[in-house]
Coordinates of C-alpha atoms in Angstrom, one line a residue:
Chain A
M16 CA -74.3 16.7 -9.3
S17 CA -75.3 14.7 -6.2
R18 CA -79.0 14.1 -5.7
R19 CA -80.4 14.6 -9.2
L20 CA -77.8 12.3 -10.7
F21 CA -77.4 9.8 -7.9
V22 CA -81.0 8.4 -7.5
P23 CA -81.8 7.8 -11.1
A24 CA -78.3 6.3 -11.7
V25 CA -78.7 3.9 -8.8
L26 CA -82.2 2.9 -9.8
A27 CA -81.1 2.3 -13.4
A28 CA -78.0 0.4 -12.3
M29 CA -80.2 -1.8 -10.1
V30 CA -82.6 -2.6 -12.8
M31 CA -79.8 -3.4 -15.3
F32 CA -78.1 -5.5 -12.7
A33 CA -81.3 -7.4 -12.0
L34 CA -81.7 -8.2 -15.6
A35 CA -78.0 -8.9 -16.3
P36 CA -78.0 -12.6 -15.3
V37 CA -80.8 -13.3 -17.7
F38 CA -78.9 -11.9 -20.6
I39 CA -75.7 -13.6 -19.3
A40 CA -77.5 -16.9 -19.1
W41 CA -78.9 -16.4 -22.6
A42 CA -75.5 -15.8 -24.1
P43 CA -73.9 -18.8 -25.7
R44 CA -71.4 -20.9 -23.8
E45 CA -67.8 -20.8 -24.8
T46 CA -66.7 -24.3 -25.7
T47 CA -63.1 -24.4 -24.4
M48 CA -63.9 -22.8 -21.0
G49 CA -67.6 -23.7 -20.5
V50 CA -69.8 -22.0 -18.0
V51 CA -67.0 -20.3 -16.1
Q52 CA -66.4 -18.0 -19.0
K53 CA -69.6 -16.2 -17.8
I54 CA -67.5 -14.6 -15.1
F55 CA -66.2 -12.3 -17.8
Y56 CA -69.5 -10.5 -18.0
Y57 CA -68.8 -9.1 -14.6
H58 CA -65.0 -9.3 -14.6
V59 CA -64.2 -7.3 -17.7
P60 CA -66.7 -4.4 -17.1
S61 CA -65.3 -4.1 -13.5
A62 CA -61.8 -3.9 -15.0
M63 CA -63.0 -1.2 -17.5
M64 CA -64.4 0.8 -14.6
L65 CA -61.1 0.4 -12.7
F66 CA -59.1 1.9 -15.5
L67 CA -61.7 4.6 -16.2
S68 CA -61.6 5.5 -12.5
A69 CA -57.8 5.6 -12.5
F70 CA -58.0 7.9 -15.5
V71 CA -60.5 10.1 -13.8
C72 CA -58.3 10.3 -10.7
G73 CA -55.2 11.1 -12.8
I74 CA -56.9 13.9 -14.7
A75 CA -58.5 15.3 -11.5
S76 CA -55.1 15.2 -9.7
A77 CA -53.4 17.1 -12.5
V78 CA -56.2 19.7 -12.4
F79 CA -55.8 20.0 -8.7
L80 CA -52.0 20.2 -8.7
F81 CA -51.7 22.8 -11.4
G82 CA -55.1 24.5 -11.2
R83 CA -55.5 24.6 -7.4
R84 CA -59.1 23.6 -7.5
A85 CA -60.3 22.0 -4.3
A86 CA -63.3 20.4 -6.1
A87 CA -60.8 18.5 -8.4
D88 CA -59.2 17.0 -5.3
R89 CA -62.5 15.7 -4.0
V90 CA -63.1 14.0 -7.4
A91 CA -59.6 12.5 -7.2
V92 CA -60.2 11.0 -3.7
A93 CA -63.6 9.6 -4.7
A94 CA -62.2 8.1 -7.9
A95 CA -59.1 6.6 -6.2
E96 CA -61.3 4.9 -3.7
L97 CA -63.4 3.4 -6.5
V98 CA -60.3 2.1 -8.2
V99 CA -59.6 0.1 -5.1
V100 CA -63.2 -1.1 -4.8
F101 CA -63.5 -2.2 -8.4
G102 CA -60.0 -3.6 -8.1
V103 CA -61.1 -6.0 -5.4
I104 CA -63.9 -7.2 -7.7
V105 CA -61.4 -7.6 -10.6
L106 CA -58.7 -9.3 -8.6
V107 CA -61.1 -11.8 -6.9
T108 CA -63.2 -12.7 -10.0
G109 CA -60.1 -13.0 -12.1
P110 CA -58.4 -15.9 -10.1
L111 CA -61.8 -17.6 -9.9
W112 CA -61.9 -17.7 -13.6
A113 CA -58.2 -18.6 -14.0
R114 CA -58.5 -21.5 -11.6
K115 CA -60.7 -23.2 -14.2
A116 CA -59.3 -21.8 -17.4
W117 CA -55.6 -22.0 -16.7
G118 CA -55.6 -24.4 -13.8
V119 CA -53.9 -21.9 -11.5
W120 CA -55.2 -19.1 -9.3
W121 CA -52.7 -16.6 -10.4
Q122 CA -50.6 -16.1 -13.5
W123 CA -47.8 -13.6 -13.8
E124 CA -49.2 -12.3 -17.1
A125 CA -48.8 -8.7 -18.2
R126 CA -52.4 -7.6 -17.8
L127 CA -52.9 -9.3 -14.5
T128 CA -49.7 -7.9 -13.1
S129 CA -50.2 -4.4 -14.3
T130 CA -53.7 -4.4 -12.9
L131 CA -52.4 -5.6 -9.5
V132 CA -49.7 -2.9 -9.5
L133 CA -52.2 -0.2 -10.4
W134 CA -54.4 -1.4 -7.6
M135 CA -51.5 -1.3 -5.2
I136 CA -50.6 2.3 -6.3
F137 CA -54.1 3.4 -5.5
L138 CA -54.1 1.5 -2.2
A139 CA -50.9 3.4 -1.4
Y140 CA -52.8 6.6 -2.4
L141 CA -55.5 5.9 0.1
L142 CA -52.9 5.0 2.8
L143 CA -51.2 8.3 2.1
R144 CA -54.5 10.2 2.3
R145 CA -55.3 8.5 5.6
Y146 CA -52.0 8.7 7.4
G147 CA -50.1 11.4 5.6
G148 CA -51.4 14.2 7.8
P149 CA -51.7 17.8 6.5
G150 CA -50.6 18.5 3.0
S151 CA -51.2 14.9 1.9
D152 CA -53.7 16.1 -0.7
R153 CA -51.0 17.5 -3.0
L154 CA -48.7 14.6 -2.3
S155 CA -51.3 12.1 -3.3
A156 CA -52.0 14.1 -6.4
G157 CA -48.4 13.7 -7.4
L158 CA -48.6 10.0 -6.6
A159 CA -51.6 9.6 -8.9
L160 CA -49.8 11.3 -11.7
F161 CA -46.8 9.0 -11.3
G162 CA -49.1 6.0 -11.1
M163 CA -50.7 6.9 -14.4
A164 CA -47.3 7.2 -16.1
N165 CA -46.2 4.0 -14.6
V166 CA -48.9 1.7 -16.0
P167 CA -47.5 1.3 -19.5
F168 CA -44.0 0.6 -18.1
V169 CA -45.3 -2.1 -15.9
Y170 CA -47.3 -3.6 -18.7
L171 CA -44.3 -3.6 -21.1
S172 CA -41.8 -4.9 -18.6
V173 CA -44.0 -7.8 -17.4
N174 CA -44.8 -8.6 -21.0
W175 CA -41.1 -8.8 -21.9
W176 CA -40.3 -10.8 -18.8
R177 CA -43.0 -13.3 -19.6
T178 CA -42.2 -13.7 -23.3
L179 CA -38.9 -15.1 -22.1
H180 CA -40.9 -17.9 -20.6
P181 CA -43.8 -18.2 -23.0
K182 CA -47.1 -19.5 -21.7
T183 CA -50.3 -20.0 -23.6
S184 CA -53.0 -17.5 -22.6
V185 CA -56.7 -17.9 -23.4
V186 CA -58.1 -14.6 -24.3
P187 CA -61.6 -15.1 -25.6
T188 CA -62.7 -13.4 -28.8
L189 CA -66.1 -12.1 -28.4
D190 CA -68.8 -14.0 -30.3
P191 CA -71.6 -11.7 -31.7
A192 CA -74.1 -13.5 -29.6
M193 CA -72.2 -12.6 -26.5
R194 CA -71.9 -8.9 -27.3
G195 CA -75.4 -8.0 -26.2
A196 CA -74.9 -9.4 -22.7
F197 CA -71.4 -8.0 -22.4
W198 CA -72.4 -4.5 -23.3
W199 CA -75.4 -4.7 -21.1
S200 CA -73.1 -5.5 -18.2
V201 CA -70.7 -2.7 -19.2
V202 CA -73.5 -0.1 -19.2
A203 CA -74.8 -1.5 -15.8
F204 CA -71.4 -1.2 -14.3
L205 CA -70.9 2.3 -15.8
L206 CA -74.2 3.5 -14.2
L207 CA -73.1 1.9 -10.9
Y208 CA -69.8 3.6 -11.2
V209 CA -71.4 7.0 -11.7
A210 CA -73.8 6.4 -8.8
L211 CA -71.0 5.4 -6.4
L212 CA -68.8 8.3 -7.6
A213 CA -71.6 10.8 -7.0
A214 CA -72.3 9.3 -3.5
R215 CA -68.6 9.3 -2.6
L216 CA -68.3 12.9 -3.9
R217 CA -71.2 13.9 -1.7
V218 CA -69.5 12.5 1.4
E219 CA -66.4 14.5 0.5
Q220 CA -68.4 17.7 -0.1
Q221 CA -70.1 17.3 3.2
R222 CA -66.7 16.8 4.9
S223 CA -65.4 20.1 3.5
R224 CA -68.6 21.8 4.6
L225 CA -67.9 20.4 8.0
E226 CA -64.4 21.7 8.0
A227 CA -65.6 25.1 7.1
A228 CA -68.2 25.0 9.8
Y229 CA -65.5 24.0 12.4
L230 CA -63.4 26.9 11.3
A231 CA -66.4 29.2 11.7
L232 CA -67.0 27.9 15.2
D233 CA -63.4 28.5 16.2
E234 CA -63.6 32.2 15.3
Chain B
M29 CA -30.8 36.8 -19.1
S30 CA -30.2 34.6 -22.1
D31 CA -31.5 31.1 -22.4
S32 CA -28.2 29.4 -22.2
G33 CA -27.3 31.5 -19.3
S34 CA -30.3 30.5 -17.2
L35 CA -29.8 26.9 -18.2
G36 CA -26.2 27.1 -17.1
R37 CA -27.3 28.7 -13.8
F38 CA -29.8 25.8 -13.4
F39 CA -27.1 23.2 -13.6
H40 CA -24.8 25.3 -11.5
V41 CA -27.4 25.4 -8.7
A42 CA -28.0 21.6 -9.0
W43 CA -24.2 21.0 -8.9
L44 CA -23.8 23.2 -5.8
I45 CA -26.6 21.4 -3.9
M46 CA -25.1 18.0 -4.8
R47 CA -21.7 19.2 -3.7
K48 CA -23.2 20.4 -0.4
D49 CA -24.8 17.0 0.2
V50 CA -21.6 15.1 -0.6
T51 CA -19.5 17.4 1.6
V52 CA -21.9 17.0 4.6
E53 CA -22.0 13.3 4.1
M54 CA -18.2 13.0 3.8
R55 CA -17.9 14.7 7.2
S56 CA -19.7 12.0 9.1
R57 CA -20.2 9.3 6.5
E58 CA -23.2 8.2 8.6
I59 CA -25.6 7.4 5.8
L60 CA -22.9 5.8 3.7
Y61 CA -21.7 3.4 6.4
T62 CA -25.2 2.5 7.7
T63 CA -26.6 2.0 4.2
A64 CA -23.7 -0.1 3.0
F65 CA -23.9 -2.3 6.2
F66 CA -27.7 -2.6 5.6
A67 CA -27.1 -3.7 2.0
L68 CA -24.6 -6.3 3.2
S69 CA -27.1 -7.7 5.8
C70 CA -29.7 -7.9 3.0
V71 CA -27.4 -10.0 0.9
L72 CA -26.7 -12.3 3.9
V73 CA -30.4 -12.8 4.7
F74 CA -31.2 -13.6 1.1
A75 CA -28.2 -16.0 0.8
F76 CA -29.7 -18.1 3.5
S77 CA -32.9 -18.6 1.5
F78 CA -31.5 -18.9 -2.0
V79 CA -28.4 -20.9 -1.6
R80 CA -28.9 -24.7 -1.6
E81 CA -26.0 -27.1 -1.2
G82 CA -23.4 -24.4 -1.6
R83 CA -24.8 -23.0 -4.9
A84 CA -27.2 -20.2 -5.5
I85 CA -30.3 -21.1 -7.4
E86 CA -30.7 -19.9 -10.9
D87 CA -31.0 -16.1 -11.4
A88 CA -30.9 -15.6 -7.6
A89 CA -27.8 -13.4 -7.7
S90 CA -29.3 -10.6 -9.8
G91 CA -32.5 -10.7 -7.7
I92 CA -30.5 -10.4 -4.5
L93 CA -28.4 -7.6 -6.0
W94 CA -31.4 -5.5 -7.0
I95 CA -33.3 -6.1 -3.8
A96 CA -30.3 -5.0 -1.8
I97 CA -30.1 -1.9 -4.0
A98 CA -33.8 -1.1 -3.6
F99 CA -33.8 -1.6 0.2
S100 CA -30.7 0.2 0.9
G101 CA -31.7 3.0 -1.5
T102 CA -34.9 3.5 0.4
L103 CA -32.9 3.7 3.6
A104 CA -30.5 6.2 2.1
L105 CA -33.4 8.4 0.7
G106 CA -35.2 8.4 4.1
R107 CA -32.0 9.3 6.0
T108 CA -30.9 12.0 3.5
F109 CA -34.2 13.9 3.8
E110 CA -34.5 13.2 7.5
R111 CA -31.2 15.1 7.9
E112 CA -32.6 18.0 5.9
R113 CA -35.7 18.0 8.0
T114 CA -34.1 18.1 11.4
N115 CA -31.9 20.9 10.4
E116 CA -34.7 22.7 8.6
T117 CA -32.3 23.1 5.7
L118 CA -34.7 21.9 2.9
H119 CA -37.0 24.7 3.9
A120 CA -34.1 27.1 3.6
L121 CA -33.2 25.6 0.2
L122 CA -36.7 26.1 -1.1
M123 CA -36.8 29.7 0.2
A124 CA -33.5 30.4 -1.6
P125 CA -33.8 32.3 -4.9
A126 CA -33.1 29.1 -6.8
D127 CA -35.2 27.1 -9.3
R128 CA -37.2 24.4 -7.5
P129 CA -36.4 21.9 -10.2
A130 CA -32.7 22.7 -9.7
V131 CA -33.0 21.8 -6.1
Y132 CA -34.6 18.5 -7.1
L133 CA -31.9 17.7 -9.5
G134 CA -29.2 18.5 -7.0
K135 CA -30.8 16.2 -4.4
L136 CA -31.2 13.5 -7.0
L137 CA -27.5 13.7 -8.0
G138 CA -26.5 13.4 -4.3
V139 CA -28.6 10.3 -3.7
V140 CA -27.3 8.7 -6.9
A141 CA -23.7 9.4 -5.9
L142 CA -24.4 7.8 -2.5
M143 CA -26.1 4.7 -4.0
A144 CA -23.2 4.4 -6.5
V145 CA -20.7 4.1 -3.7
V146 CA -22.8 1.4 -2.0
E147 CA -23.2 -0.5 -5.3
A148 CA -19.4 -0.3 -5.9
V149 CA -19.1 -2.5 -2.7
L150 CA -22.2 -4.5 -3.3
V151 CA -21.6 -5.8 -6.9
P152 CA -18.2 -7.4 -6.3
L153 CA -19.5 -8.9 -3.1
V154 CA -22.5 -10.5 -4.9
G155 CA -20.1 -11.7 -7.7
L156 CA -17.9 -13.2 -5.1
L157 CA -20.5 -14.9 -2.9
F158 CA -22.7 -16.2 -5.6
Q159 CA -20.2 -16.9 -8.3
A160 CA -21.9 -14.4 -10.6
P161 CA -19.8 -13.6 -13.7
I162 CA -19.8 -9.8 -13.2
G163 CA -16.8 -9.5 -15.6
T164 CA -18.3 -10.9 -18.8
H165 CA -20.2 -7.7 -19.8
P166 CA -18.8 -5.1 -17.4
M167 CA -20.0 -2.1 -19.6
Y168 CA -23.6 -3.4 -19.8
L169 CA -23.7 -4.2 -16.1
A170 CA -22.5 -0.7 -15.3
M171 CA -25.0 0.9 -17.6
L172 CA -27.9 -1.2 -16.2
L173 CA -26.9 -0.3 -12.7
A174 CA -26.5 3.4 -13.6
T175 CA -29.8 3.7 -15.4
G176 CA -31.7 1.6 -12.8
T177 CA -30.3 3.5 -9.9
I178 CA -31.1 6.8 -11.6
G179 CA -34.7 5.7 -12.2
F180 CA -35.1 4.4 -8.7
A181 CA -33.6 7.6 -7.2
A182 CA -35.6 9.9 -9.5
V183 CA -38.9 8.6 -8.2
G184 CA -37.5 8.2 -4.7
T185 CA -36.1 11.7 -4.4
L186 CA -39.4 13.3 -5.3
F187 CA -41.4 11.1 -3.0
A188 CA -39.0 11.5 -0.1
A189 CA -39.0 15.3 -0.6
M190 CA -42.8 15.3 -0.8
L191 CA -43.1 13.2 2.4
I192 CA -40.8 15.5 4.4
R193 CA -43.7 17.2 6.1
A194 CA -46.0 14.2 6.2
R195 CA -46.8 12.2 9.3
S196 CA -45.5 8.5 9.4
R197 CA -43.2 9.3 6.4
D198 CA -40.9 6.4 7.4
V199 CA -43.5 3.8 6.5
L200 CA -45.1 5.8 3.6
L201 CA -41.9 6.1 1.6
P202 CA -41.5 2.4 0.8
V203 CA -45.3 2.1 0.5
L204 CA -45.3 4.7 -2.3
L205 CA -42.0 3.9 -3.8
Y206 CA -42.1 0.2 -4.5
P207 CA -45.2 0.0 -6.6
I208 CA -44.0 2.9 -8.8
T209 CA -40.5 1.5 -9.2
I210 CA -41.6 -2.0 -10.2
P211 CA -40.6 -1.6 -13.8
V212 CA -37.1 -0.6 -12.7
I213 CA -36.8 -3.7 -10.5
I214 CA -38.1 -6.0 -13.3
A215 CA -35.8 -4.5 -15.9
G216 CA -32.8 -4.4 -13.6
V217 CA -33.3 -8.0 -12.4
R218 CA -34.0 -9.5 -15.8
G219 CA -31.3 -7.5 -17.6
T220 CA -28.7 -8.4 -15.0
A221 CA -29.9 -12.1 -15.0
T222 CA -29.3 -12.4 -18.8
L223 CA -25.8 -10.9 -18.3
F224 CA -25.1 -13.3 -15.4
S225 CA -26.4 -16.4 -17.2
G226 CA -23.7 -15.8 -19.8
G227 CA -26.1 -15.3 -22.7
D228 CA -25.6 -12.7 -25.4
A229 CA -26.3 -9.0 -24.6
T230 CA -29.3 -8.5 -26.9
M231 CA -31.9 -8.9 -24.2
A232 CA -29.9 -6.8 -21.8
R233 CA -29.8 -4.0 -24.5
A234 CA -33.6 -4.1 -24.7
W235 CA -33.9 -3.8 -20.9
L236 CA -31.4 -1.0 -20.9
G237 CA -33.5 0.8 -23.5
M238 CA -36.5 0.5 -21.3
L239 CA -34.6 1.9 -18.3
V240 CA -33.4 4.9 -20.3
F241 CA -36.9 5.6 -21.4
F242 CA -38.2 5.2 -17.8
D243 CA -35.5 7.6 -16.5
V244 CA -36.3 10.2 -19.2
V245 CA -40.1 10.0 -18.5
F246 CA -39.9 10.1 -14.8
I247 CA -37.2 12.7 -14.4
T248 CA -39.2 15.0 -16.7
L249 CA -42.4 14.3 -14.7
A250 CA -40.6 14.9 -11.4
L251 CA -39.1 18.2 -12.6
W252 CA -42.5 19.2 -13.8
T253 CA -44.4 18.3 -10.6
F254 CA -41.7 19.2 -8.0
E255 CA -42.7 22.8 -7.8
A256 CA -46.4 22.2 -7.5
V257 CA -46.0 19.4 -5.0
M258 CA -43.5 21.3 -2.7
T259 CA -45.4 24.6 -2.5
E260 CA -46.9 25.1 0.9
Chain C
M29 CA -84.4 11.8 2.8
S30 CA -83.6 8.8 5.0
L31 CA -86.6 7.1 3.4
V32 CA -85.0 7.4 0.0
K33 CA -81.8 5.9 1.4
S34 CA -83.5 3.0 3.0
M35 CA -85.5 2.3 -0.2
L36 CA -82.3 2.3 -2.1
L37 CA -80.7 -0.2 0.3
A38 CA -83.7 -2.5 0.2
C39 CA -83.6 -2.3 -3.6
V40 CA -80.0 -3.2 -3.6
C41 CA -80.5 -6.1 -1.3
V42 CA -83.4 -7.6 -3.3
V43 CA -81.5 -7.3 -6.6
A44 CA -78.4 -8.8 -5.0
L45 CA -80.4 -11.8 -3.8
L46 CA -82.0 -12.1 -7.2
N47 CA -78.7 -12.0 -8.9
T48 CA -76.9 -14.6 -6.8
T49 CA -79.8 -17.0 -6.9
S50 CA -80.3 -16.6 -10.7
A51 CA -76.6 -17.1 -11.2
A52 CA -76.8 -20.2 -9.1
W53 CA -79.8 -21.3 -11.2
A54 CA -77.9 -20.7 -14.4
A55 CA -74.9 -22.5 -13.3
G56 CA -76.7 -25.3 -11.5
G57 CA -79.0 -25.8 -14.4
A58 CA -76.0 -26.6 -16.5
K59 CA -74.5 -28.9 -13.9
D60 CA -77.4 -31.1 -13.3
G61 CA -78.9 -31.0 -16.7
V62 CA -82.0 -29.4 -15.4
P63 CA -83.4 -27.1 -18.0
G64 CA -82.4 -23.8 -16.5
L65 CA -82.1 -20.6 -18.5
I66 CA -78.9 -21.8 -20.0
A67 CA -80.7 -24.6 -21.7
L68 CA -82.4 -22.1 -23.9
T69 CA -79.2 -21.8 -25.8
E70 CA -79.7 -25.4 -27.0
T71 CA -82.4 -24.4 -29.4
Q72 CA -80.0 -21.9 -31.1
P73 CA -77.8 -23.2 -33.8
S74 CA -74.2 -23.4 -32.7
T75 CA -72.1 -20.6 -34.1
G76 CA -68.5 -21.2 -34.9
D77 CA -66.6 -22.1 -31.7
F78 CA -69.6 -22.1 -29.5
E79 CA -71.6 -25.2 -28.9
P80 CA -74.8 -26.0 -27.2
V81 CA -74.6 -27.2 -23.6
S82 CA -75.5 -30.8 -24.3
Q83 CA -72.5 -31.5 -26.4
L84 CA -70.0 -30.5 -23.7
P85 CA -68.4 -33.3 -21.7
Q86 CA -69.9 -33.6 -18.3
T87 CA -66.6 -33.5 -16.4
E88 CA -65.7 -30.1 -17.8
Q89 CA -68.8 -28.5 -16.3
L90 CA -68.4 -29.8 -12.8
P91 CA -66.0 -27.5 -11.0
A92 CA -67.0 -24.4 -12.8
A93 CA -70.4 -23.8 -11.1
P94 CA -69.1 -23.0 -7.6
L95 CA -66.5 -20.7 -9.1
L96 CA -69.1 -18.8 -11.1
V97 CA -71.5 -18.5 -8.2
G98 CA -68.6 -17.5 -6.0
A99 CA -67.6 -14.8 -8.4
Y100 CA -71.2 -13.4 -8.5
I101 CA -71.4 -13.5 -4.7
V102 CA -68.1 -11.7 -4.4
V103 CA -69.1 -9.0 -6.8
W104 CA -72.3 -8.3 -4.9
L105 CA -70.7 -8.6 -1.5
V106 CA -68.1 -6.0 -2.4
I107 CA -70.6 -3.6 -3.8
L108 CA -72.9 -4.0 -0.8
V109 CA -70.2 -3.6 1.7
Y110 CA -68.9 -0.5 0.0
L111 CA -72.4 1.0 -0.2
L112 CA -72.8 0.3 3.5
I113 CA -69.5 2.0 4.3
L114 CA -70.5 5.0 2.2
W115 CA -73.8 5.1 3.9
R116 CA -72.4 5.1 7.4
R117 CA -69.9 7.8 6.5
M118 CA -72.6 9.9 5.0
A119 CA -74.8 9.5 8.1
A120 CA -71.9 10.3 10.4
V121 CA -71.0 13.5 8.5
D122 CA -74.6 14.6 8.3
R123 CA -75.0 14.1 12.0
E124 CA -71.9 16.1 12.7
I125 CA -73.0 18.9 10.4
A126 CA -76.4 19.1 12.1
D127 CA -74.6 19.2 15.5
I128 CA -72.2 21.9 14.6
E129 CA -74.9 24.0 12.9
R130 CA -76.8 23.8 16.1
R131 CA -73.8 24.9 18.1
L132 CA -73.1 27.7 15.6
G133 CA -76.7 28.9 16.1
E134 CA -76.3 28.9 19.8
Q135 CA -73.1 30.9 19.6
R136 CA -74.7 33.5 17.4
R137 CA -77.6 33.9 19.9
S138 CA -75.4 34.3 22.9

């Protein structure tokens, strides 16, 4: 997986990222929000990668927990870390957009809140990995499974809570002219995600090699 | 062994484990007293920030109630499993020829029983101190508290059991527990707030439905993963 | 091998610079009325809810540009920092593996 996939993916992602602003600048401006709407071309693909990565982590955790494959655990760690990385992008660019569109930095809206909670769960995952000591691989796999099951509940509960105090939300419908730039960004982010996942996975593979080598040295 | 026989055995094991926990606790009452006292101090601390000119601000009572439940519940979970750890009894339980899920269910029932006793003190106190009308819909309030506590304890028992061998488990338990139980807290706080504000119980029923659904999903998930997570 | 890595890093840096500057260009062009890339949209007929730049009130455009540029910079900063972290980890692990393999070899010889 590592080298043969990593280099072309990084190169392709770089080329696509270099061209993305051109397409984004070409895309028409949204009338109600103006130029700040263009944050969406980076914000939404990052959010998509966040949820994709969470999904990857959940599946890998289930495979590890019930199939006892060490490789699945490595995928889960790599994916969990990427959830946090893309989460930072999403949670920073989101408020920057909201400041202009809604007039506030943060809004307790269902999608925002559930993204924040999901991000926090994976942050907890990494904390558990880091400070849990021996056996934390299985514990974190359990946490990932619970986190996945939790997302719809968070979304629903925040949605209900907010509908008691209705607020207008501006969710843009995608104009056909915007689609090109948008999907370009999505593919660019997807390639970046694959590249980062491959790189992170390589670190984890090398680490397990190192552990095996240390064991061999002890004997 | 027939299906109903093994199911009966399953619940019997769970019941025995719960009874063991309650008996041990009743001897010293250590966790009960400390947890109840901690819940009281939570209420006091929140009262200082949410009571203005002698009156609690709107919806503060339900929030204070549920925060006290969540905090003291975390404490109770941590202490319950710490006791098992120091005496190496959980290890023995897991070695016993009993279904692992039955062990989980027994521990869960023990924690829920403990939290129920604390809540029995906490709810009248919140009603008294914040003029919350706890008597208007007593059935709904009891059901919200029951389902919310079960949901919180269902996730908490699994995580506390998981963390029993982990380093820095005292900090990690709330770190893992609070993000996952956010739906329980939202549903509990909002449902109780509609009851306390004297409105009709339609919205409380909806929240109750969500809590029941949460309980079913997460208890099933916990029973399913407990074995895999606890195997060494 | 390290050549590939450093080439990739240089590539990332260049593209990041390109990106932030072009984002600033796109946003700044709209702000000052300088014909930037965004001005190209003016020649297109407006479709439905979306209007050309020139018809927008000037006040609405003012605070948006720093936010947009800030968002682009943040995206790139996060990705760059993460790549850097990944890189350093990879280098550390590789170094350690080389070290332990050397020690293993010594052990076998003795």
